[in-house]
Amino acid sequence: MASKKQDLTVELRGKKKEVALVRLTRPAKRNALSDGLIYALRDAFQNLPASVRAAVIDGEGEHFCAGLDLSELKERDAGQGVFHSRTWHTALDAVQYGPVPVIAALHGAVVGGGLELASSAHIRVADATTFYALPEGTRGIFVGGGGSVRIPKLIGVARMTDMMLTGRVYNAEDGERLGLAQYLVPEGQALDKALALAERIAQNAPLTNYALTHALPRIAEQPADHGFMTEALISAIAQAAPEAKARVRAFLEGKAAKVQKG
């Protein structure tokens, strides 16, 4: 099952259609982000079918996403610029704070707005062809899709500043080492790895997944005493769910697998 809207396809995978594969389909433009594509991403993640428990973002062709489609860069006054940036924030918030965990399958260019999009996912899998850059500084513009908030949380303010001031490009190996991706796989294997992770994540208790994607990042931003209280509340809510009780009972009865050395 697949649907297409404005250079974006959504395909449901798995026996119970529990994984959504959301694919950018502008390969001739290196999947550059137009306003139409941003709106389509927003709509896709705000309207995932109820069966979906995890999602994967992928880019068709040789590149994940080469950033903002500069052919759409318009003359805007300051107010219009603010409103335009906020539409991007809404779309990428729908990825990060949507109903399910999201894995980005990275290859080729992950540049500018493409890195902003990737940073809104919860897990990033890069293949050996991946490279990362933030060329906005050298083009006289500034990130506007949430990158100044999300990317420093992955690699730190100093590294992001360097990338924007100098146009520095990181390859796949260095990107994984710095924290731009959590997994590094051979060329052509990022999507398969991302789908395998999504299928695994889809088996988790939905409320726990929701707590991990919504509560955990907020707890990390709270003062310690606030974070401890939030953690206690979320922990109590999660373990009170019927599915959580059933899973713990299965483990105690020897029906669930034990953790094994990787």
Short mmCIF file of C-alpha atoms in Angstrom, two decimals, residues 20 32 35 66 74 117 123 162 200 221 237:
data_model
loop_
_atom_site.label_atom_id
_atom_site.label_comp_id
_atom_site.label_asym_id
_atom_site.label_seq_id
_atom_site.Cartn_x
_atom_site.Cartn_y
_atom_site.Cartn_z
CA ALA A 20 5.43 3.53 7.45
CA ALA A 32 15.81 19.29 -2.10
CA ASP A 35 7.63 24.24 0.47
CA ALA A 66 20.51 18.16 -0.35
CA LYS A 74 12.08 34.33 -2.34
CA LEU A 117 15.26 16.90 8.66
CA ILE A 123 17.53 7.33 15.12
CA ASP A 162 32.58 25.43 12.58
CA ARG A 200 11.92 -4.16 16.00
CA GLU A 221 16.06 19.83 29.23
CA ILE A 237 2.17 5.67 33.93
#
